[in-house]
Short mmCIF file of C-alpha atoms and ligand atoms in Angstrom, two decimals:
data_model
loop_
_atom_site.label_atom_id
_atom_site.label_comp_id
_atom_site.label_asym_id
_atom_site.label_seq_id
_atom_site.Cartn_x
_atom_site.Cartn_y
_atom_site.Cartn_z
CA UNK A 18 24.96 14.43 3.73
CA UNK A 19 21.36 13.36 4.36
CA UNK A 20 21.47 9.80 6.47
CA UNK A 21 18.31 8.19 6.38
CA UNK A 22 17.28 5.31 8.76
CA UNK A 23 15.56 2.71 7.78
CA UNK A 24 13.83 -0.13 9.45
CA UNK A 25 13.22 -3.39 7.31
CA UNK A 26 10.76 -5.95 8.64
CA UNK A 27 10.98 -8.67 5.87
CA UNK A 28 8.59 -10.76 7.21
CA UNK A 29 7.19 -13.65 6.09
CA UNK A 30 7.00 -16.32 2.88
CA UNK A 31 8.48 -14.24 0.11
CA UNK A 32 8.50 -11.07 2.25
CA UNK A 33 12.78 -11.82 2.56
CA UNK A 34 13.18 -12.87 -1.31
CA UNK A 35 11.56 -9.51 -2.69
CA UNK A 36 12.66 -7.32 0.06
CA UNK A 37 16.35 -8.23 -0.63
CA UNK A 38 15.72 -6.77 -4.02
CA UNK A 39 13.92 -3.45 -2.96
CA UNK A 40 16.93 -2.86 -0.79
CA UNK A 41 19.37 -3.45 -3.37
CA UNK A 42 18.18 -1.05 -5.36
CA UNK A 43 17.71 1.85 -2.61
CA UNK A 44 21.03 1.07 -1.98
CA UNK A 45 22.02 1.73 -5.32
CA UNK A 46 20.20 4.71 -5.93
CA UNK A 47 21.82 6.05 -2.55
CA UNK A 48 25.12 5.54 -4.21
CA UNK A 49 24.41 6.89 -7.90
CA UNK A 50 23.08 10.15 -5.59
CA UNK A 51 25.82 10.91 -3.51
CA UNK A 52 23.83 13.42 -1.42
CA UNK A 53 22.01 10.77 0.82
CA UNK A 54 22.41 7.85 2.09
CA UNK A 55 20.56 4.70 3.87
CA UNK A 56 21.41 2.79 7.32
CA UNK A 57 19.34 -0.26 7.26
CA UNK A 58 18.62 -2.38 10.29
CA UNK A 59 16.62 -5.66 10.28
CA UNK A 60 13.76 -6.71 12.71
CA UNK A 61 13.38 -10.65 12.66
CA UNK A 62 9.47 -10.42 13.58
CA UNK A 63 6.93 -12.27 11.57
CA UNK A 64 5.82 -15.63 12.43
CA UNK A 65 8.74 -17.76 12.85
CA UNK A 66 9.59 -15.08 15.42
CA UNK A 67 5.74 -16.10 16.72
CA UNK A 68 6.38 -19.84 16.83
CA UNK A 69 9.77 -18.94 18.74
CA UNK A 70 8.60 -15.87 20.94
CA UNK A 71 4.36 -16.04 21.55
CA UNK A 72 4.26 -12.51 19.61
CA UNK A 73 4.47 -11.21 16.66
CA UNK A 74 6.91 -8.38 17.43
CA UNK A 75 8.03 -7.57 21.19
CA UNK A 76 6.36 -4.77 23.48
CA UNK A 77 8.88 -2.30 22.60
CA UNK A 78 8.89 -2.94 18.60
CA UNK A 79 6.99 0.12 18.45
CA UNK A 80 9.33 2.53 20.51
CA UNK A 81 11.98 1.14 19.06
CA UNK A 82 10.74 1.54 15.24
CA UNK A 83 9.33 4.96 16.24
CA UNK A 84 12.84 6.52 15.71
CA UNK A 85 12.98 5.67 12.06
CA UNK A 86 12.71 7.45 9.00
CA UNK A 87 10.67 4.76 6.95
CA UNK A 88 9.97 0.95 7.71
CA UNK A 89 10.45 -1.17 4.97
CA UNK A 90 7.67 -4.42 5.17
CA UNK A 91 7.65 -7.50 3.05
CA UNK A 92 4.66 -9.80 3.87
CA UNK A 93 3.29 -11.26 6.81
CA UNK A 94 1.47 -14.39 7.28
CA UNK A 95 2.11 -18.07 7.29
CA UNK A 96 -0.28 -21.21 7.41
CA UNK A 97 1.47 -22.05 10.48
CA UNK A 98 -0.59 -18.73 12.31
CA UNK A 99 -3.89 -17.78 12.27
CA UNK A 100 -4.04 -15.12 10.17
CA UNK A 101 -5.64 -12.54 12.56
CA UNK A 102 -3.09 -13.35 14.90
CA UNK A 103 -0.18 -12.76 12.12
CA UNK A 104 -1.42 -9.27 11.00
CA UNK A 105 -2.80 -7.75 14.31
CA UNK A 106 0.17 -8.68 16.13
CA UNK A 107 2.18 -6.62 13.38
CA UNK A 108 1.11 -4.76 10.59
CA UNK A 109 -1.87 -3.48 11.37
CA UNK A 110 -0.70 -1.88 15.26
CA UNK A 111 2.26 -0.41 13.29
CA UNK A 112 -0.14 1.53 11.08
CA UNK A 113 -2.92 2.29 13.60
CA UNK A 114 -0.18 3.04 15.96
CA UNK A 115 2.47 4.88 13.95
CA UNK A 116 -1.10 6.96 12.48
CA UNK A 117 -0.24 5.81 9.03
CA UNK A 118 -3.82 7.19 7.58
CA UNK A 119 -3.43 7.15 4.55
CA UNK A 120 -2.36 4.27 2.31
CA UNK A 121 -1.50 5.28 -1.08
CA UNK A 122 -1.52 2.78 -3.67
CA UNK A 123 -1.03 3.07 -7.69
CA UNK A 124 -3.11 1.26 -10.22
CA UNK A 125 -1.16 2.67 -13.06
CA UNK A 126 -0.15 -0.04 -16.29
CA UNK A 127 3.08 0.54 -17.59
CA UNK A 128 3.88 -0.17 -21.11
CA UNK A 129 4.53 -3.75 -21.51
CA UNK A 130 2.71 -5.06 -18.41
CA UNK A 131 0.45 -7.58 -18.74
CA UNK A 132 -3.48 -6.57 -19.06
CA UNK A 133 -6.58 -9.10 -18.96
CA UNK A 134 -8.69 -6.44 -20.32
CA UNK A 135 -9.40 -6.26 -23.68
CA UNK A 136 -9.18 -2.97 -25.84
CA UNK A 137 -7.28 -1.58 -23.27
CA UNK A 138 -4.14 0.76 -23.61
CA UNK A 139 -1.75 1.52 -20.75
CA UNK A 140 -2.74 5.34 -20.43
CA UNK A 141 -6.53 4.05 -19.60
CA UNK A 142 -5.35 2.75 -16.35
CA UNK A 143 -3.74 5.52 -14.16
CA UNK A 144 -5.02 5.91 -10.97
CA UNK A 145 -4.29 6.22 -7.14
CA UNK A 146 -6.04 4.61 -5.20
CA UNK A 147 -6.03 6.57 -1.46
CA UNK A 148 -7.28 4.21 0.82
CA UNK A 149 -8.55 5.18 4.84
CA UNK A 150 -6.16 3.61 6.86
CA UNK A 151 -6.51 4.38 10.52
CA UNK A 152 -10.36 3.22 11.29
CA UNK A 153 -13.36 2.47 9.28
CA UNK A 154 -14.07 -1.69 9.19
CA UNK A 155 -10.74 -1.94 10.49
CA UNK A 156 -10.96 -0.62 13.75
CA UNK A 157 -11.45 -4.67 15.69
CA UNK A 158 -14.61 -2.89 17.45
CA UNK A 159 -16.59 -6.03 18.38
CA UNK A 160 -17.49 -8.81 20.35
CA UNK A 161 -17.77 -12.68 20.87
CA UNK A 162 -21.05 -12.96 22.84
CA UNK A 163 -22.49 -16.41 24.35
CA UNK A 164 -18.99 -18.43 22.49
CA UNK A 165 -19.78 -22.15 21.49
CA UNK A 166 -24.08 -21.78 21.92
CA UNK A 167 -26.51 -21.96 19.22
CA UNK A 168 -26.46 -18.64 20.54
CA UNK A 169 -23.07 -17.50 19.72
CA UNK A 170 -23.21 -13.91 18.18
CA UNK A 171 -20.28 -12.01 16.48
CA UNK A 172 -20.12 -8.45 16.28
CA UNK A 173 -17.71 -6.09 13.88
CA UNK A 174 -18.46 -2.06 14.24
CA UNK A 175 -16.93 0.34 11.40
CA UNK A 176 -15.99 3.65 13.05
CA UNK A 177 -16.08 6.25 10.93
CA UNK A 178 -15.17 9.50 12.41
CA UNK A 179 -15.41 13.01 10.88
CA UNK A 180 -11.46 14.02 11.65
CA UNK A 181 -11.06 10.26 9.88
CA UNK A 182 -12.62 11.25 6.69
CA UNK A 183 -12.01 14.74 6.59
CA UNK A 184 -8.35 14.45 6.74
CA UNK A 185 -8.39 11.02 4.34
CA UNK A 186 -10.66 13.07 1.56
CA UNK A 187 -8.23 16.04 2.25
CA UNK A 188 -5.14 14.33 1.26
CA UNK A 189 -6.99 12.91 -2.07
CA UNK A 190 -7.70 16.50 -2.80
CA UNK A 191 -4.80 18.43 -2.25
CA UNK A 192 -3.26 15.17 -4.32
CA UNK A 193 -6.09 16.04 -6.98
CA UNK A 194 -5.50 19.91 -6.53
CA UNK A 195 -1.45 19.71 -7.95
CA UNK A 196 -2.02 16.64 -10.60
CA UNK A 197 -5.39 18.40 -12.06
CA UNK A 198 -7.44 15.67 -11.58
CA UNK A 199 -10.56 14.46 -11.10
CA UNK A 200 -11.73 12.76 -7.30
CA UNK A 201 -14.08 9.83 -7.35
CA UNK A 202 -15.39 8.91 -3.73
CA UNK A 203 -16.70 5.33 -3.41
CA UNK A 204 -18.58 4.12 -0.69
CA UNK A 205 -22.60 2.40 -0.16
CA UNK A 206 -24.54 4.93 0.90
CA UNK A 207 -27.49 3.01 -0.17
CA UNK A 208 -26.71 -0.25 2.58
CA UNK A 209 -24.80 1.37 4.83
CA UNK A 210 -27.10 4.19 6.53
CA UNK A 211 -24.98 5.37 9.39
CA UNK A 212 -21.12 4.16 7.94
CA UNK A 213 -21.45 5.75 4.39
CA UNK A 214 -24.18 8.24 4.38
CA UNK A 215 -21.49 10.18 6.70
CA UNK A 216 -18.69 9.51 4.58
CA UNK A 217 -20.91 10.54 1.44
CA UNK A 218 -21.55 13.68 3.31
CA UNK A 219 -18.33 14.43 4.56
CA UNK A 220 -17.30 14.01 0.94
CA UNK A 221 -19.73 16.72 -0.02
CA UNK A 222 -18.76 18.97 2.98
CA UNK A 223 -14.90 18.73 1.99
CA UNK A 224 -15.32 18.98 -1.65
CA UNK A 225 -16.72 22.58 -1.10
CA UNK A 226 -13.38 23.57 -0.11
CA UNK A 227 -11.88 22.44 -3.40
CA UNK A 228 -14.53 23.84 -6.22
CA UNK A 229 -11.91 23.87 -9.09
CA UNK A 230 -11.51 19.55 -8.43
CA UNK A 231 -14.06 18.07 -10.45
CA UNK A 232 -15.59 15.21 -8.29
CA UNK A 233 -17.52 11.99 -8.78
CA UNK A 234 -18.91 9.52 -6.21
CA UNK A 235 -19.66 5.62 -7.09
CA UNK A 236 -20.88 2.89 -5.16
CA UNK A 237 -18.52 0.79 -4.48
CA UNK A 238 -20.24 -2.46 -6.37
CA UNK A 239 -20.65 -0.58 -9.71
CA UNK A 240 -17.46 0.84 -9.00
CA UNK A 241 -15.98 -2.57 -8.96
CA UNK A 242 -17.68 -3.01 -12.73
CA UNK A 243 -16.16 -0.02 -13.72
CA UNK A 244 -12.60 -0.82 -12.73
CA UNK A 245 -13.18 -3.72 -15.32
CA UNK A 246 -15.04 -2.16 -18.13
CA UNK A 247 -14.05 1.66 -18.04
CA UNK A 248 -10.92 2.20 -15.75
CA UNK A 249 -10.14 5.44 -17.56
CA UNK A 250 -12.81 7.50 -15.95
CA UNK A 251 -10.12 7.07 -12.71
CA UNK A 252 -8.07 9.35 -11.34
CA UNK A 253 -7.35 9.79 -7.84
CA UNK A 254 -9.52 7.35 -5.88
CA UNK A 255 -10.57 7.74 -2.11
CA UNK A 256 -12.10 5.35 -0.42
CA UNK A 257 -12.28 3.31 3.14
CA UNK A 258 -10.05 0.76 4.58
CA UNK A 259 -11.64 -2.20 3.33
CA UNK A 260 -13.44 -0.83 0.16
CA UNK A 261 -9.67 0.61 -0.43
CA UNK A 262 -8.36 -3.09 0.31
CA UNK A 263 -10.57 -5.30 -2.15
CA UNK A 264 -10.44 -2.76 -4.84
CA UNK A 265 -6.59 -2.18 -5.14
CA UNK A 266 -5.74 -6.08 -5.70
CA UNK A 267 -8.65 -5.55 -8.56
CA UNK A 268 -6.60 -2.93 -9.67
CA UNK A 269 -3.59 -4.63 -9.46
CA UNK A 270 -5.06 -8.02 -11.31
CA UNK A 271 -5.70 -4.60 -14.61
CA UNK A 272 -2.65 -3.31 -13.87
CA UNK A 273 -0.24 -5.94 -14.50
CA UNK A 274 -0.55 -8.36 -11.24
CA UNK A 275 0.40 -8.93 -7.54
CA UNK A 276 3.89 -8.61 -9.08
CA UNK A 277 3.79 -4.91 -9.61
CA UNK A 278 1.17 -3.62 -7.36
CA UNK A 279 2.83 -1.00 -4.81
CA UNK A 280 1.84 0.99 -1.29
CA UNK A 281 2.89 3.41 0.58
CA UNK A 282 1.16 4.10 4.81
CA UNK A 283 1.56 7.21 5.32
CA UNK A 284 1.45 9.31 8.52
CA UNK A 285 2.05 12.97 6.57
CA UNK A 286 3.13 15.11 9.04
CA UNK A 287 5.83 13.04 9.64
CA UNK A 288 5.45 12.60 13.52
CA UNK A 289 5.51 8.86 13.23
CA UNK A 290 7.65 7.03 10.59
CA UNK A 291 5.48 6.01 7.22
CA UNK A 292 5.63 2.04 6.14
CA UNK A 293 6.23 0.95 2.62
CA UNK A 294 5.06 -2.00 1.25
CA UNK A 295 4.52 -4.32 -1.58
CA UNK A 296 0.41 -4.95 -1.11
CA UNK A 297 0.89 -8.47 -2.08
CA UNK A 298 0.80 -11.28 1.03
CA UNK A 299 3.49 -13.59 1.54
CA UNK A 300 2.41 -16.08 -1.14
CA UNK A 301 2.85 -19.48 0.47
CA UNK A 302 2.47 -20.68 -2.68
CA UNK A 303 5.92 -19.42 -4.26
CA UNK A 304 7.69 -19.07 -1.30
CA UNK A 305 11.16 -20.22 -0.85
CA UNK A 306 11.59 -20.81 -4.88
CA UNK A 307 13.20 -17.46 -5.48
CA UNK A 308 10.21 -17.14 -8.50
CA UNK A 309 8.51 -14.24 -6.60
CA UNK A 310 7.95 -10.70 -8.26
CA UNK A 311 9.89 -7.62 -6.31
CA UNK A 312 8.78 -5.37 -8.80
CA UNK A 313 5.92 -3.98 -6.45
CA UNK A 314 8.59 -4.47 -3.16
CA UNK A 315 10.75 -2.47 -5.24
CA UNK A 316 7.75 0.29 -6.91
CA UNK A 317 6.97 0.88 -3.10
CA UNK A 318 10.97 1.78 -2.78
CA UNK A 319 10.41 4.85 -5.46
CA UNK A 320 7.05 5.52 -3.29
CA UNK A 321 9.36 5.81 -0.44
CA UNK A 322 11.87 7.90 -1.72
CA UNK A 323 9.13 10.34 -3.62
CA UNK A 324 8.14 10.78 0.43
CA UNK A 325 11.91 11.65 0.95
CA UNK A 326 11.35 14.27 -1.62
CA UNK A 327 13.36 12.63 -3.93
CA UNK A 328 11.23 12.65 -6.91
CA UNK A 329 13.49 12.56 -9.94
CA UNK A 330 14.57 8.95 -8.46
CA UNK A 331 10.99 7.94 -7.80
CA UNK A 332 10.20 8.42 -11.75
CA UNK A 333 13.72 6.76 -12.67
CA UNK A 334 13.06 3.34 -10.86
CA UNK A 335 9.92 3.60 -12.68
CA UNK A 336 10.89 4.60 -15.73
CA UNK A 337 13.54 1.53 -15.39
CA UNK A 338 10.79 -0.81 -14.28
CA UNK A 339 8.27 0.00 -17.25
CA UNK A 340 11.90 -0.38 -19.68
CA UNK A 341 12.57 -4.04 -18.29
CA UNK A 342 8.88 -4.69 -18.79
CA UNK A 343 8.92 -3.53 -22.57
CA UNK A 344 12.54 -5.32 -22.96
CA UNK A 345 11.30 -8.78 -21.63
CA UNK A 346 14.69 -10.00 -20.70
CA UNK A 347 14.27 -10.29 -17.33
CA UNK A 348 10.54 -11.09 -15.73
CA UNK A 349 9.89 -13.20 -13.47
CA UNK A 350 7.61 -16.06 -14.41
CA UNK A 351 4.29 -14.55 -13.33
CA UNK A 352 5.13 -11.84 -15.92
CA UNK A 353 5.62 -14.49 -18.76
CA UNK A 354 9.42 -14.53 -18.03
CA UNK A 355 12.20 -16.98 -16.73
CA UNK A 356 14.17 -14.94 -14.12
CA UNK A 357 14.52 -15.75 -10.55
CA UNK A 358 14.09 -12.74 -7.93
CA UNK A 359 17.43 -11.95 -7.39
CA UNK A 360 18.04 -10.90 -11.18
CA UNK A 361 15.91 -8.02 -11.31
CA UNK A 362 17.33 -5.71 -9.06
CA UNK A 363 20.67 -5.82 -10.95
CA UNK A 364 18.89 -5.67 -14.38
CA UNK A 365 16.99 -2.56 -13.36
CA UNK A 366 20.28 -0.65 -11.48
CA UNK A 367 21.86 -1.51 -15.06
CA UNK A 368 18.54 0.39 -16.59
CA UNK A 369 18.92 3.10 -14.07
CA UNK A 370 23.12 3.92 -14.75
CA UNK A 371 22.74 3.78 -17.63
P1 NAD B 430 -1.04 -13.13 -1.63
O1 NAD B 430 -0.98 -11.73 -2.13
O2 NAD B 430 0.06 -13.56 -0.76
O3 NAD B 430 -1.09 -14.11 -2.89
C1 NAD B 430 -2.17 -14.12 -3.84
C2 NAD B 430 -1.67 -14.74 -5.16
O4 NAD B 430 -0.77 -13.82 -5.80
C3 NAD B 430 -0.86 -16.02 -4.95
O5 NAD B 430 -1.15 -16.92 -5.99
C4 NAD B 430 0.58 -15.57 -5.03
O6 NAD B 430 1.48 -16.55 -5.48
C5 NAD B 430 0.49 -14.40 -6.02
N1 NAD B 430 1.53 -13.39 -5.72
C6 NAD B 430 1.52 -12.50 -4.70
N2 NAD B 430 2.62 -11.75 -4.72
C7 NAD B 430 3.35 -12.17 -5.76
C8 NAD B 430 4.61 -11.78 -6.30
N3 NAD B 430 5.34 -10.79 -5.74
N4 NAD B 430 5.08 -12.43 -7.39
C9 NAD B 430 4.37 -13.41 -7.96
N5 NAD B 430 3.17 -13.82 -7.50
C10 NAD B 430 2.66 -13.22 -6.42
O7 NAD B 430 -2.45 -13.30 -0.93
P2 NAD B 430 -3.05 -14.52 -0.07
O8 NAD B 430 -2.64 -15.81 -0.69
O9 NAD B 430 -4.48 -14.20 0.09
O10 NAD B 430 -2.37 -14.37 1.35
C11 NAD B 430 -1.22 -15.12 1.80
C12 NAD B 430 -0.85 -14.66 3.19
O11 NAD B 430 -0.38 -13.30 3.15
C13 NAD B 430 -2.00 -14.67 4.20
O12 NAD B 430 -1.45 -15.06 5.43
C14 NAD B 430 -2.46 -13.22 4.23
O13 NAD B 430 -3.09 -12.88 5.43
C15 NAD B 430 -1.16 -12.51 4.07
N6 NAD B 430 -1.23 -11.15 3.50
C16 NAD B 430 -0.32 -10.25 3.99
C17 NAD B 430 -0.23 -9.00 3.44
C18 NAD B 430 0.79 -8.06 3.97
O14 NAD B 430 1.63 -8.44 4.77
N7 NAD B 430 0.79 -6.80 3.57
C19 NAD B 430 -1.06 -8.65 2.37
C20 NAD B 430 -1.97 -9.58 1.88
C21 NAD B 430 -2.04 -10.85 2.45
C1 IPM B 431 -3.24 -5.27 2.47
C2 IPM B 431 -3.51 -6.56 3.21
C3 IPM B 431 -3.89 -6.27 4.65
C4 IPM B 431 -5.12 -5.39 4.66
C5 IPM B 431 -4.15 -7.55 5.48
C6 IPM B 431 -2.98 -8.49 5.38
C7 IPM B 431 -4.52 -7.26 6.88
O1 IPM B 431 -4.50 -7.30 2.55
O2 IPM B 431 -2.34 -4.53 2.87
O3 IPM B 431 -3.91 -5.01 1.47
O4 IPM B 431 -6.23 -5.90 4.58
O5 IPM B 431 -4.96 -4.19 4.76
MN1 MN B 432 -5.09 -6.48 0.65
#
């Protein structure tokens, strides 16, 4: 039998509430299966282990998570730590260091699911969104120059590097190739001469390779208007760290909220364990009152297990999750319901038995 090992970082705020229910139900599913199973452990980092310890995880977190399957993250981030401390001391080393390039994230409404947008029927909004992951505005190039002057100068460098794109705009269309769909490439070519004209031409060079994907290319501003007035002319999405960042909590806010919005870091060849991920924060705001969402803590579970190669459980959780959402039984209050946390996992294994 197929063991899998699994390392859960819950984190931070409502990182523990949702990530209890994510577990629950890959628990479940390894049970229903019979042909797998899942040994969890937990790592307390985060930032009470900050205000205990001085770092966010300890110098060997990474050799130690390195022998993993998967890592399982909640949220990190509390008021009580700066938040550049909170997230460079942990989640974004264990994707720059595990080489977690690519960071695949759904913006796909489900039947039921809340929409703001008007006229709007769940089969207009089904993308994926594949977001740079590894470098771009995200690689902390920069500099602090002549500190507490009038003087005082901050510098932030993007790197952008050709293997970088290539094998980013690669995945999107191989991902394209096998769904037969469209790639739209968004960047700012027009502001960003050095940054995005390469990306833009990199984008050109590697879409030679794939003539039968029909391709489109937006700047990333009108892009943002289009994700609000015509999200059905998405289909896969690639994009860079930080364009991929802002415009996948716009897609979740059209796809149904925080609540529901999913992600997957993935290194794909495997030589590092892949992360998955709610892409929600740690909400100080609802922490601690067991009124936080794990549907998109427990969406990223069927992300992980479609990377397992399990893909008729990937579409079952959700499957289940879009039924709960058309039932209305149990949602959590963001979702217009009255449930706390803990009840969904156990409504949605009953979906999935069934
Ligand atoms: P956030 O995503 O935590 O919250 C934004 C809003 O969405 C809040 O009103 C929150 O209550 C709501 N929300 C988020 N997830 C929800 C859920 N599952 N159910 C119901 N409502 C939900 O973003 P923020 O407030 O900008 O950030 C809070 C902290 O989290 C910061 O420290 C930030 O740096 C950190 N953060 C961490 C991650 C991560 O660990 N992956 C991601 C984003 C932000
Ligand atoms: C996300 C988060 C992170 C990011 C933060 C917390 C560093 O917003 O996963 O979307 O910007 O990548
Ligand atoms: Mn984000």
């Amino acid at each position: 039998m197929k063991n899998f090992k699994i390392a859960v970082i819950a984190g931070d705020g409502i990182g523990p509430e949702v990530i209890q229910s994510g577990v629950d139900v890959l628990k479940g599913v390894a049970a229903l299966d019979k042909t797998f199973s899942v040994e969890l452990e937990h790592f307390p980092y985060g930032c009470n282990y900050y205000l205990e310890h001085g770092c966010m995880m300890p110098p060997d977190a990474l050799d130690r998570l390195k022998k993993f399957d998967a890592i399982y993250l909640g949220a990190v981030g509390d008021p009580k730590v700066p938040d550049n401390i909170s997230l460079g001391g942990l989640l974004l080393p264990i994707r720059q260091k595990f080489d977690q390039y690519i960071n695949l994230r759904p913006v796909k409404l489900l039947n039921g699911a809340p929409c703001p947008l008007v006229g709007v029927k769940p089969s207009d909004i089904d993308m994926i969104v594949v977001r740079e992951n590894s470098e771009g505005e995200y690689a902390n190039v920069g500099a602090r120059l002549y500190p507490n002057t009038p003087n005082e100068i901050a510098l932030q460098t993007g790197v952008f590097s050709r293997r970088g794109c290539e094998r980013v705009m690669r995945y999107a269309f191989e991902l394209a190739r096998r769904s037969k769909k469209s790639v739209t490439s968004i960047s700012k070519g027009n502001a960003l001469g050095y940054s995005m004209v390469f990306w833009d031409q990199i984008f050109d060079e590697t879409g030679r390779e794939y003539p039968d994907v029909e391709t489109h290319k937006l700047l990333v501003d009108a892009a943002a208007m289009f994700f609000v007035r015509d999200p059905k002319r998405f289909q896969v999405v690639v994009t860079s760290n930080l364009f991929g960042d802002i415009l996948t909590d716009l897609g979740a806010a059209i796809a149904g909220g925080m609540g529901l919005a999913a992600g997957a870091n993935l290194n794909p060849e495997k030589k590092y364990p892949s992360m998955f991920e709610p892409i929600h924060g740690s909400a100080p705001d609802i922490a601690g009152k067991s009124i936080a969402n794990p549907l998109a803590a427990i969406w990223s579970i069927a992300q992980m297990l479609e990377f397992f190669g399990y893909d008729q459980w990937s579409s079952k959780i959700i499957n289940a999750i879009e039924k709960l959402l058309v039932e209305k039984k149990t949602l959590t209050p963001d979702l217009g319901g009255s449930a706390r946390t803990e009840q969904i996992a156990p409504a949605l294994l009953d979906i999935i038995s069934d």
